[in-house]
XYZ file of C-alpha atoms in Angstrom:
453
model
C -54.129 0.240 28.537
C -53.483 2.984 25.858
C -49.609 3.490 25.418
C -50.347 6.640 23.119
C -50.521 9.655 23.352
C -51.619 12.835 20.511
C -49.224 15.374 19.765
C -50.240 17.667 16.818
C -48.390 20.130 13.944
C -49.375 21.876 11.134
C -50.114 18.467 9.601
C -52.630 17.123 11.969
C -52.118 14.815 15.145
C -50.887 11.917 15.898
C -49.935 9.021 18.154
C -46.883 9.182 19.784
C -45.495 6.911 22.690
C -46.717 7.942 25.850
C -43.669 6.947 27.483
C -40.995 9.187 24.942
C -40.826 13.024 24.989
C -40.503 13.616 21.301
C -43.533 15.261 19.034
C -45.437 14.875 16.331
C -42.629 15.864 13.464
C -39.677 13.394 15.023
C -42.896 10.530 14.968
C -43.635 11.332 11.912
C -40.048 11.050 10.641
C -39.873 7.325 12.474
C -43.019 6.305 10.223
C -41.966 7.618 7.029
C -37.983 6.944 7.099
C -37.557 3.403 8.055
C -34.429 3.012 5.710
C -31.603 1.331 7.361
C -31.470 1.760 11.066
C -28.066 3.743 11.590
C -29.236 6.695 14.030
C -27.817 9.959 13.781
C -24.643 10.011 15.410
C -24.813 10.568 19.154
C -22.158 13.379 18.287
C -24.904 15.286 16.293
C -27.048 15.108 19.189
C -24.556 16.424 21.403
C -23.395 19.477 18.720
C -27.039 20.525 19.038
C -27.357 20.582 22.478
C -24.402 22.981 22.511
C -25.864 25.109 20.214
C -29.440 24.858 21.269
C -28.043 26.185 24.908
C -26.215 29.246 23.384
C -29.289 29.795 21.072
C -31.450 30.261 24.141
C -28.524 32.432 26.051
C -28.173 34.946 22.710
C -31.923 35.030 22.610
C -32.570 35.804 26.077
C -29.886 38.873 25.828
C -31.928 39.295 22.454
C -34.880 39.728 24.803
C -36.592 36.869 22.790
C -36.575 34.405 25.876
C -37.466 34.599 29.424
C -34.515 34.010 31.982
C -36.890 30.889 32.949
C -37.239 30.000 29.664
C -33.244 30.332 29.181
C -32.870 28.210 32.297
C -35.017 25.321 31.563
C -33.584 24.679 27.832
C -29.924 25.172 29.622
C -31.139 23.041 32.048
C -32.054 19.850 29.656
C -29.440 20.725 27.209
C -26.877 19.582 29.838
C -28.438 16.401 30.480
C -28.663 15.578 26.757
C -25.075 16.028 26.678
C -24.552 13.862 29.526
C -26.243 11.380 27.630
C -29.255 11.071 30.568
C -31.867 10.823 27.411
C -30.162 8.933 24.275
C -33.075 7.044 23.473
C -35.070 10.331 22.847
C -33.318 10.678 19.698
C -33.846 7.504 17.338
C -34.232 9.247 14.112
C -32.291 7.607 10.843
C -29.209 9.186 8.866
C -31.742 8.530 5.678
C -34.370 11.463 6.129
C -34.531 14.256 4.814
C -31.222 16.103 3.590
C -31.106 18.915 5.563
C -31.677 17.646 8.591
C -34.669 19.236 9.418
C -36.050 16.155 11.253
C -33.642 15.717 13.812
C -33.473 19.610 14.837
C -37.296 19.461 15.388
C -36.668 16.245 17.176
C -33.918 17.988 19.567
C -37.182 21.094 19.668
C -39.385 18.907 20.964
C -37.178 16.571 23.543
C -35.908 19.574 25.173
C -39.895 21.690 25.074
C -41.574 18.534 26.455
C -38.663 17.462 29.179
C -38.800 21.616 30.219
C -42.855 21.383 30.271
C -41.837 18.370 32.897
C -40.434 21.360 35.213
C -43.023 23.220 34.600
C -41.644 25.539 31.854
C -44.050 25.923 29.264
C -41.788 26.226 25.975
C -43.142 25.548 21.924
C -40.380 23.692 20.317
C -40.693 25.951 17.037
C -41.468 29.685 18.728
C -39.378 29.327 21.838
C -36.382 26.209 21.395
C -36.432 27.184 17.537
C -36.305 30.979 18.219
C -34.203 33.119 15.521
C -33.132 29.288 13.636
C -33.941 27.182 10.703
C -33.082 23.930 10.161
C -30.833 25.205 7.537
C -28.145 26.736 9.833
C -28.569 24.785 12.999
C -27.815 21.406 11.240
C -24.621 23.007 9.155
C -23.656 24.632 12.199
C -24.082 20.911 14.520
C -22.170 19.209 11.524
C -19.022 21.360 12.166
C -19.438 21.674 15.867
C -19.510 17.736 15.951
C -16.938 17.516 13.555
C -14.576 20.126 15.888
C -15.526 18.392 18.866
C -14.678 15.422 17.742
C -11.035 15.703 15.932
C -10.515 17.956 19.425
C -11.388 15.672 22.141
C -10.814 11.698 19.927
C -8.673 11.946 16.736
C -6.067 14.484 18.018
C -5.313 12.889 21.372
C -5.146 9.286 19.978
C -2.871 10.421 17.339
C -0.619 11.896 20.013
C -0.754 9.374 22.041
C 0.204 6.761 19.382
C 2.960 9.195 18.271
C 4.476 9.013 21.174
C 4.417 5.347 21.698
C 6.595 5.396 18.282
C 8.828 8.204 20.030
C 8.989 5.545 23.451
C 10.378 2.941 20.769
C 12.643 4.824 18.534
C 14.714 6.059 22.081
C 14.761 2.523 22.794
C 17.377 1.368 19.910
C 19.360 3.865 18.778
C 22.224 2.228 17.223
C 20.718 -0.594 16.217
C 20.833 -1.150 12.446
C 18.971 -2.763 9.871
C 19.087 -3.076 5.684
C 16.611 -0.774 4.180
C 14.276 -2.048 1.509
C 12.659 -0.114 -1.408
C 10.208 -1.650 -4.098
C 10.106 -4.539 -2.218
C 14.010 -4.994 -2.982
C 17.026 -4.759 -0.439
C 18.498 -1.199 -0.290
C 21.251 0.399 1.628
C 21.054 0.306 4.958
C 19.239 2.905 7.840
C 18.764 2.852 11.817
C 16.024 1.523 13.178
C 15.176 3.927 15.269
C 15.190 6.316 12.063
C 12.553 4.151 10.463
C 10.500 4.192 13.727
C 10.982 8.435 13.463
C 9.173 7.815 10.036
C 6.208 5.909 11.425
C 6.161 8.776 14.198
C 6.138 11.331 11.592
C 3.214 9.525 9.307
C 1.042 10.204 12.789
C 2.113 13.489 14.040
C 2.054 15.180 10.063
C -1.957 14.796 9.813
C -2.060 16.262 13.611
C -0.824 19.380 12.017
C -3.196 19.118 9.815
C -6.050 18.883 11.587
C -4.748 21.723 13.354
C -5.313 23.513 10.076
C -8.943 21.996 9.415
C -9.968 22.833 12.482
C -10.100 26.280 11.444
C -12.098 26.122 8.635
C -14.212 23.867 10.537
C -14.723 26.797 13.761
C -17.094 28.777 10.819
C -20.424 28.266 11.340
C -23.818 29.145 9.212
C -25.452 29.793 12.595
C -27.862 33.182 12.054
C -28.191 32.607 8.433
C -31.583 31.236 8.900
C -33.542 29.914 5.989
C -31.785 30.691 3.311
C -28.472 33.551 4.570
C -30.101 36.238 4.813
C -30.815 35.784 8.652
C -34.966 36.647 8.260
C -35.754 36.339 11.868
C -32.611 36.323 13.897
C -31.695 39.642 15.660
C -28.852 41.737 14.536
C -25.600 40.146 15.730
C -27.146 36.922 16.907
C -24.640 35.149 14.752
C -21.607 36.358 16.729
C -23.373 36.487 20.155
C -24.406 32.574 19.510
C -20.697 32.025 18.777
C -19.567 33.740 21.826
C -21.523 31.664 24.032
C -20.546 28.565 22.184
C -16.950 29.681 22.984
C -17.535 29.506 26.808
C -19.742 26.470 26.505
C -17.250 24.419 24.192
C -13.830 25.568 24.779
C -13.395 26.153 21.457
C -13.190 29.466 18.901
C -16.026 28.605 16.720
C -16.955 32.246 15.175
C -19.901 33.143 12.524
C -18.963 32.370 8.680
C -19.019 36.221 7.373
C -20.451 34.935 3.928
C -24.045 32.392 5.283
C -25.179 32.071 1.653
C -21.403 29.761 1.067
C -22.092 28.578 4.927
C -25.624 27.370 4.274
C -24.746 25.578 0.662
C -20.720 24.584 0.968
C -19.678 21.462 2.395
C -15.696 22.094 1.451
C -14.798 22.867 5.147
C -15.842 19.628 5.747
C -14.651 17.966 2.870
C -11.085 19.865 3.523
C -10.942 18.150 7.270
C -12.125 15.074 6.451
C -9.347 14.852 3.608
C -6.881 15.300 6.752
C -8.000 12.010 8.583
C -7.873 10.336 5.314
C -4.372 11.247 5.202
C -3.819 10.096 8.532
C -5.501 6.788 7.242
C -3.591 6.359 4.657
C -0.641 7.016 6.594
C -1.925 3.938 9.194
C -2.477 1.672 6.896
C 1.266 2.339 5.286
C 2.193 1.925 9.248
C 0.550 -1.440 9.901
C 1.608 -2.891 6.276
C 5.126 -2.346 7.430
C 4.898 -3.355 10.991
C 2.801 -7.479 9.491
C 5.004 -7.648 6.802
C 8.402 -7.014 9.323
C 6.676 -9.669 11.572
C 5.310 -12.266 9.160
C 6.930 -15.336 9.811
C 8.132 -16.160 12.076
C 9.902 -18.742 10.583
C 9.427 -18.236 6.900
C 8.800 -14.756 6.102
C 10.914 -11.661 7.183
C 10.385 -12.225 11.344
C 12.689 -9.275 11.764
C 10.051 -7.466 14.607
C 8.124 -9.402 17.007
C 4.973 -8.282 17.946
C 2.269 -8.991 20.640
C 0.458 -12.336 20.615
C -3.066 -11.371 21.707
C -5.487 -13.987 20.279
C -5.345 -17.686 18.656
C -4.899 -16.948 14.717
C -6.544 -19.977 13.654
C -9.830 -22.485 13.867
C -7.384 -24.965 12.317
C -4.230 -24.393 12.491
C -2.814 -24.952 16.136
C -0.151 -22.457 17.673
C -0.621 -19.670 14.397
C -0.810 -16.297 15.960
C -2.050 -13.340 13.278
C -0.660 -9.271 13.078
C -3.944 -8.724 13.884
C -4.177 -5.634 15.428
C -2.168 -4.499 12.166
C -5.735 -5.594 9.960
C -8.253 -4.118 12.083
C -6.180 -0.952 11.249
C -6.389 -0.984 7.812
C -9.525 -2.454 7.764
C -10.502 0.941 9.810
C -8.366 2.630 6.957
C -10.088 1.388 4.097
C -13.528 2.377 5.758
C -12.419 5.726 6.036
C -10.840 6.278 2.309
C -14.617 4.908 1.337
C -16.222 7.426 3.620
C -14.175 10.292 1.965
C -15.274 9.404 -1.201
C -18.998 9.741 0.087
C -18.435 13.358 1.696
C -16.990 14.580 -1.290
C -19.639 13.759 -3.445
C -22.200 14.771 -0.940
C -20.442 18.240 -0.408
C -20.944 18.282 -4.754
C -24.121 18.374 -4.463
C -25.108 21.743 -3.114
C -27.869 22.770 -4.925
C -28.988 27.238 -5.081
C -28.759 27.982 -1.377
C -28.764 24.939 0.564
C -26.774 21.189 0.422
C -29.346 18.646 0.813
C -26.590 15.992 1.621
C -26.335 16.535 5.684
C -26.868 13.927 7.132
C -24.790 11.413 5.339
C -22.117 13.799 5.967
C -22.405 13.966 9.255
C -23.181 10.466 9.480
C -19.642 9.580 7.255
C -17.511 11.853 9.334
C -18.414 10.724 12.664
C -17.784 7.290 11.461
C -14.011 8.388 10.113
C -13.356 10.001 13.256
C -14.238 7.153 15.920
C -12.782 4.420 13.604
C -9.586 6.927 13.675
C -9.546 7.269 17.666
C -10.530 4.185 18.906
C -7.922 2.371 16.208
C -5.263 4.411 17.043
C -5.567 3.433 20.779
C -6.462 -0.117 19.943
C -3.295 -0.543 18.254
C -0.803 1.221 20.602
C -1.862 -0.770 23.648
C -2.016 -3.876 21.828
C 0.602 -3.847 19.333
C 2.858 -0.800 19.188
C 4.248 -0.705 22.694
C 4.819 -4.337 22.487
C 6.877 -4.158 19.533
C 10.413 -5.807 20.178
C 13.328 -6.099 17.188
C 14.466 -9.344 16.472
C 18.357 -8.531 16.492
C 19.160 -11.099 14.889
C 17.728 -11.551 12.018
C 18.341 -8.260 11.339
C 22.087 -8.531 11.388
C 21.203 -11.851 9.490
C 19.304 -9.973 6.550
C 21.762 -7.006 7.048
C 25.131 -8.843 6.723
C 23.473 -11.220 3.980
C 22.573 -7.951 1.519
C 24.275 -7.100 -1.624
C 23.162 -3.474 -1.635
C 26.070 -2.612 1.208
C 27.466 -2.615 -2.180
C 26.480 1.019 -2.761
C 29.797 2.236 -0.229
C 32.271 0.775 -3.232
C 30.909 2.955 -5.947
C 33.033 6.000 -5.162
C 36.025 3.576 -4.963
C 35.198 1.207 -8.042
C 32.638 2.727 -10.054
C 28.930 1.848 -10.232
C 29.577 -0.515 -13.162
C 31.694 -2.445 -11.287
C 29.760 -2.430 -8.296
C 26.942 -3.950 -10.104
C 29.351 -6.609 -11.282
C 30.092 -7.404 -8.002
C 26.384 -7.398 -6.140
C 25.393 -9.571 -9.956
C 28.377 -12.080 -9.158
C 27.617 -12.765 -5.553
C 23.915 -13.630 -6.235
C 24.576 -15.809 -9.244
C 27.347 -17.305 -7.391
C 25.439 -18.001 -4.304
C 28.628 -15.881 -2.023
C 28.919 -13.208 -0.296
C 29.603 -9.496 -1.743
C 32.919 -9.630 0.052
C 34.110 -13.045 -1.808
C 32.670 -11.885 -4.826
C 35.232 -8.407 -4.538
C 38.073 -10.697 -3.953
C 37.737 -13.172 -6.832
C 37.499 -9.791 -9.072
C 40.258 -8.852 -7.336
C 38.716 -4.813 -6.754
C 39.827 -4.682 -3.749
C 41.901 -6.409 -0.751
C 40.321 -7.850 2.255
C 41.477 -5.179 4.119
C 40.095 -2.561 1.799
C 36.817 -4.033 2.001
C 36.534 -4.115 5.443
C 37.304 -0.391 5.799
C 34.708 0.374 3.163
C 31.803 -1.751 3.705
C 31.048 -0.539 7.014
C 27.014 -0.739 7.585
C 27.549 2.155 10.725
C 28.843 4.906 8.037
C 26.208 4.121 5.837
C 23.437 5.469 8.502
């Protein structure tokens, strides 16, 4: 039984799987990129089914498509976003840099699923109409990137902010000894540390925020190479306008398609925000292992939720784990920026080559982000409980409370004392006394952990 069928190009024809509703170009991609087997991001796909539905809508008020024509390509761009035909699109991240592969690929899914109902439609002439590969991929890339940050990073990152928000109102007078380099320090509130973990999530929401705008520019109408050979007159902002209603979002044309069609930086610029908010999660789940570790012989001053056995050999040991996936994610992330920005370098006269590695390195950042974010507030964040006690262990057992005598003895005295209790094995109240500094009584006025806050 033949399987096959022949499609043709400007190449030639070929065999093609009877069964799939891709052409001759995407089959031709499949033979000659077989280079590692990561697919374009199902985000991609999505992005151009947005814009390959307002493409058709501007071009039909262009009077370039019929309203049937219009409907149809509507019609199956819809169901690719509702995923109804993923396995239509199997094309590799490692093709050709601009894409041009995978937007012929989208062409000829949505001409052959519309010649299903009946619509006769050539994925170049009609699905194609007033494009290039050159602005329809750039112009996916940022609607992706949009949609994404929009609809995964942003309300993760909310989410887990407010998880740290539920658990700073939960102890607001309890206090603990601060710690820089690793060393005791004076000490701070709990619940103001907690405000600091809040504030490493919400920070990079605002700037997002901020990305987002750069990112809501799109090449769309610049065509082949910016000057827009083939698109009507205002197609750019009448494509934008109907991505608006489609999307939800502002996306509006870049005024300058020769940067548009070449630049990377918007890109570059947002994905610099979720590394921040990487780095920022990986300084978060540091703090939160390291507070846990233990629990009997390591700091054990935060408990955390047990979720999994934490060892093949050692019975009972329960890991932070939660806290590694995290900044595992991060680490992925700070590796993918380094790709982007070296891809985004590399825009050569009037088009960047590097697409789909971009794409392919940003989607990657941003569902890491999300689904780590989430991962870690229902598993660990909301289950995070102080250990009282061993903080007012730690906290009464410090020799930085110290600090509070300066203005009474001087620093160099100070020092004397904190130096004397630790050599002497005491505490920084017996070590006061036997310098005779101060009286008991003076001492207990002065070192007073609550006025230090």
């Amino acid at each position: 039984m033949n399987n096959t069928r022949i499609e043709h190009d400007t190449m030639g024809e070929i065999a093609v799987p009877a069964d799939r509703h891709w052409g001759a170009q995407t089959q031709r991609s499949l033979e000659n990129f077989k280079i590692g087997g990561q697919r374009q991001p199902k985000e991609i796909i999505t992005a151009f089914a947005y814009l390959k539905e307002a493409c058709a809508l501007a071009n039909a008020e262009a009077g370039k498509l019929t309203a049937e024509q219009t409907g149809a390509i509507s019609a199956v761009c819809r169901e690719i976003r509702a995923g109804k035909w993923d396995e239509e699109f199997p094309l590799v991240v490692w093709q050709t840099g601009s894409g041009t592969q995978t937007n012929m690929n989208v062409n000829e899914v949505i001409a052959h699923l519309a010649a299903d109902r009946g619509v006769s439609l050539h994925p170049n002439d009609h699905v194609n109409a007033s494009q290039s590969s050159n602005d329809t991929y750039p112009s996916a890339l940022h609607i992706a990137a949009a949609l994404s940050i929009e609809h995964q990073v942003l309300p993760a990152a909310a989410r887990l902010g407010g998880a740290f928000q539920e658990l700073e109102n939960k102890y607001p007078d309890l206090i603990r000894i601060g710690r820089t380099h690793l060393q005791d320090a004076t000490p701070l509130r709990f619940a103001q540390e907690v405000s600091g973990w809040r504030a490493l999530v919400q920070m990079p929401i605002f700037m997002l925020r901020t990305a987002q705008e750069e990112l809501f520019r799109l090449a769309i109408g610049g065509t082949a190479v910016g000057t827009g050979l083939n698109a009507p007159k205002g197609y750019d902002e009448l494509v934008c306008a109907k991505l608006r209603e489609l999307t939800g979002l502002p996306f509006q044309p870049d005024p300058n398609k020769f940067h548009a069609l070449t630049s990377k930086d918007a890109l570059v610029f947002a994905h610099g925000a979720l590394k921040a908010l990487a780095a920022n999660l990986m300084k978060i789940a540091n703090d939160i292992r390291w507070q846990a570790s233990g629990p009997r012989c390591g700091m054990g001053e935060l408990h955390i939720p047990e979720n999994e056995p934490g060892s093949s050999i050692m019975p009972g040991k329960v890991n932070p784990t939660q806290c590694e996936a995290v900044t595992m994610a991060a680490v992925q992330v700070m590796g993918n920026d380094a790709a982007i920005g070296f891809a985004a370098s590399q825009g050569n006269f009037q088009l960047n080559v590097f697409l789909p590695v971009s794409a392919y390195n940003f989607q990657l950042s941003a569902r890491l982000l999300a689904d780590a974010m989430e991962s870690f507030r229902v598993r660990c964040v909301e289950g995070i409980v102080p250990n009282v006690e061993r903080m007012e262990e730690n906290l009464n057992n410090s020799l930085m409370l110290v600090t509070c005598l300066t203005p009474k003895i001087g620093y160099e005295k100070a020092a004397e004392c904190a130096k004397k209790a630790l050599h002497d094995g005491t505490t920084l109240k017996e070590a006061v006394l036997a310098l005779g500094l101060l009286t008991a009584e003076e001492f207990n006025e002065t070192v007073r952990p609550e006025k230090m806050v």
